[in-house]
C-alpha cells in the first residue's frame, strides 16, 4: 500500500535510509573504539506530508494491524509511544529536544530490510524519519549538519525507545557512501570513507540470515555494556578504548577479563582491516573476520550455535573469512568468498543446516 492509498493524497516527498552490515568492529562502539560498517542495498523508505497541527500519523507496511498510529505533543515523553511507532515518536522528541522545529506530519513506511536480523532496520527507520522531518521542517545541512544527525537518531532509539545502543548503526545509515565502508572513530566522531568493493576484486561478501531472533538481546546487550564499563572503571580509564592487553592482568574476574580482551583485540582488528583495505589487499582481511568471530564466540560470548555453524561451514567450504555481524544472539553471518565460490559456499551452509534440521539461512545478496 502506498501513501496515497492510506491518506488519499500524494506525499510531499519520499526519503530513505539503508540497513547496514558491520564488516568488523563489534561491540566496540560503546567502548569508544572503532567500527567499519557498510550500507546494504536494502532500505527503509518514508513517504511523508506535513499537516498544520502538531500531530503525527504513521502507517507501516509491517505493523501487525496495518492501522495508522497517531500521536500528539502529549506523547512526546520517552516510552509513551510503544512498538515500531516509538522510533518515529522518538525522532520527533529528539529533534524537539534539540530545539529544532518539527511540523506535524503524515508518514507511510515501507522497508525491505528484514527486521530483527541484526541489519539495523530500526536505525534505518529512525534515520529515514529524521531525514524526512528535517526536510519538511526546511532544515538544511547548515541548520542541522549531516555529521550531527546520527546522535539525534541514536537519542530517539536510546532515550525514547529505551534500547541502549551505540552510535554505529545510525552513522552507517546516514553517512556511508556507496562502494565504501565507513571507518568511524566512535570517540572523536571522525570518519573516513574506505573503498570496499568485493566484486571489483573478484570477490563476494555473502550475508546469510540464520533466522534466529533472540528475544533477550536487549538484556544481554545491556549486560555486556555494564561489564565493559566496570572493566574500564577497574582499570582506571574512561573507556576500554584506553586499555591495552597487558592491562588485562589487573582484572581479577576471568569473565570481565575475556570481555575486555574482545574489545581491545577487536578495535585493533578494525585498524588492521582498514590498513589492508587502504593498501588494496582486500583478500587478506579474511583471517581478521574469522578472528573477530572467534573472539565474539569465546571471549564476548554473543554468538549462537547457528551463527557458529554458519561461520565454520562457510570457512570449511572455502570462504576467506566469516563472522557474525551486529549485536549477536542471532541474525546474520557474513562470509568473504571468491565470486565463483559464492554458490557452493551458500549451498554448503544450507546443507549443514538441513543436516541438523535447522531452517536454511536466507541469503541477502546473490
Ligand atoms: C547493535 C548496536 C550497535 C553496536 C552493535 C554491536 O547493533 O545498535 O550500536 O553496539 O550492536 O557492535
mmCIF file of N, CA, C and O and ligand atoms in Angstrom, residues 20 25-27 29-30 165-169 221 326-327, ligand 1:
data_model
loop_
_atom_site.group_PDB
_atom_site.id
_atom_site.type_symbol
_atom_site.label_atom_id
_atom_site.label_comp_id
_atom_site.label_asym_id
_atom_site.label_seq_id
_atom_site.Cartn_x
_atom_site.Cartn_y
_atom_site.Cartn_z
ATOM 1 N N UNK A 20 22.420 -1.876 7.421
ATOM 2 C CA UNK A 20 23.882 -1.973 7.363
ATOM 3 C C UNK A 20 24.346 -3.385 7.740
ATOM 4 O O UNK A 20 23.660 -4.143 8.413
ATOM 5 N N UNK A 25 34.393 -4.815 13.844
ATOM 6 C CA UNK A 25 34.330 -3.812 14.922
ATOM 7 C C UNK A 25 33.023 -3.986 15.673
ATOM 8 O O UNK A 25 32.160 -3.125 15.649
ATOM 9 N N UNK A 26 32.905 -5.142 16.354
ATOM 10 C CA UNK A 26 31.631 -5.462 17.017
ATOM 11 C C UNK A 26 31.740 -5.230 18.517
ATOM 12 O O UNK A 26 32.721 -5.644 19.144
ATOM 13 N N UNK A 27 30.732 -4.571 19.052
ATOM 14 C CA UNK A 27 30.695 -4.219 20.486
ATOM 15 C C UNK A 27 31.882 -3.336 20.866
ATOM 16 O O UNK A 27 32.373 -3.387 21.980
ATOM 17 N N UNK A 29 31.700 0.076 19.639
ATOM 18 C CA UNK A 29 31.265 1.490 19.558
ATOM 19 C C UNK A 29 31.000 2.098 20.928
ATOM 20 O O UNK A 29 31.407 3.216 21.212
ATOM 21 N N UNK A 30 30.363 1.330 21.829
ATOM 22 C CA UNK A 30 30.078 1.898 23.157
ATOM 23 C C UNK A 30 31.283 1.807 24.097
ATOM 24 O O UNK A 30 31.174 2.132 25.278
ATOM 25 N N UNK A 165 21.666 1.408 22.648
ATOM 26 C CA UNK A 165 22.567 1.166 21.510
ATOM 27 C C UNK A 165 23.717 2.165 21.474
ATOM 28 O O UNK A 165 23.669 3.211 22.113
ATOM 29 N N UNK A 166 24.735 1.838 20.693
ATOM 30 C CA UNK A 166 25.848 2.758 20.445
ATOM 31 C C UNK A 166 25.516 3.660 19.261
ATOM 32 O O UNK A 166 24.346 3.843 18.913
ATOM 33 N N UNK A 167 26.563 4.184 18.606
ATOM 34 C CA UNK A 167 26.369 5.183 17.548
ATOM 35 C C UNK A 167 26.615 4.598 16.155
ATOM 36 O O UNK A 167 26.410 5.254 15.145
ATOM 37 N N UNK A 168 27.029 3.307 16.079
ATOM 38 C CA UNK A 168 27.427 2.744 14.790
ATOM 39 C C UNK A 168 26.299 2.718 13.762
ATOM 40 O O UNK A 168 26.483 3.139 12.611
ATOM 41 N N UNK A 169 25.132 2.181 14.154
ATOM 42 C CA UNK A 169 24.097 1.896 13.165
ATOM 43 C C UNK A 169 23.550 3.176 12.524
ATOM 44 O O UNK A 169 23.339 3.241 11.308
ATOM 45 N N UNK A 221 22.639 -7.453 25.823
ATOM 46 C CA UNK A 221 23.412 -6.321 25.297
ATOM 47 C C UNK A 221 23.739 -5.349 26.429
ATOM 48 O O UNK A 221 24.886 -4.931 26.602
ATOM 49 N N UNK A 326 26.629 -7.593 13.724
ATOM 50 C CA UNK A 326 25.587 -6.989 14.563
ATOM 51 C C UNK A 326 25.800 -7.335 16.029
ATOM 52 O O UNK A 326 26.893 -7.730 16.441
ATOM 53 N N UNK A 327 24.739 -7.203 16.806
ATOM 54 C CA UNK A 327 24.862 -7.386 18.255
ATOM 55 C C UNK A 327 25.101 -8.843 18.646
ATOM 56 O O UNK A 327 25.655 -9.128 19.702
HETATM 57 C C1 LIG B 1 23.939 -3.100 17.896
HETATM 58 C C2 LIG B 1 24.046 -1.660 18.401
HETATM 59 C C3 LIG B 1 25.343 -1.013 17.922
HETATM 60 C C4 LIG B 1 26.553 -1.885 18.239
HETATM 61 C C5 LIG B 1 26.318 -3.333 17.804
HETATM 62 C C6 LIG B 1 27.407 -4.258 18.243
HETATM 63 O O1 LIG B 1 23.815 -3.110 16.509
HETATM 64 O O2 LIG B 1 22.940 -0.897 17.965
HETATM 65 O O3 LIG B 1 25.469 0.277 18.486
HETATM 66 O O4 LIG B 1 26.874 -1.810 19.601
HETATM 67 O O5 LIG B 1 25.086 -3.838 18.290
HETATM 68 O O6 LIG B 1 28.588 -3.977 17.590
#
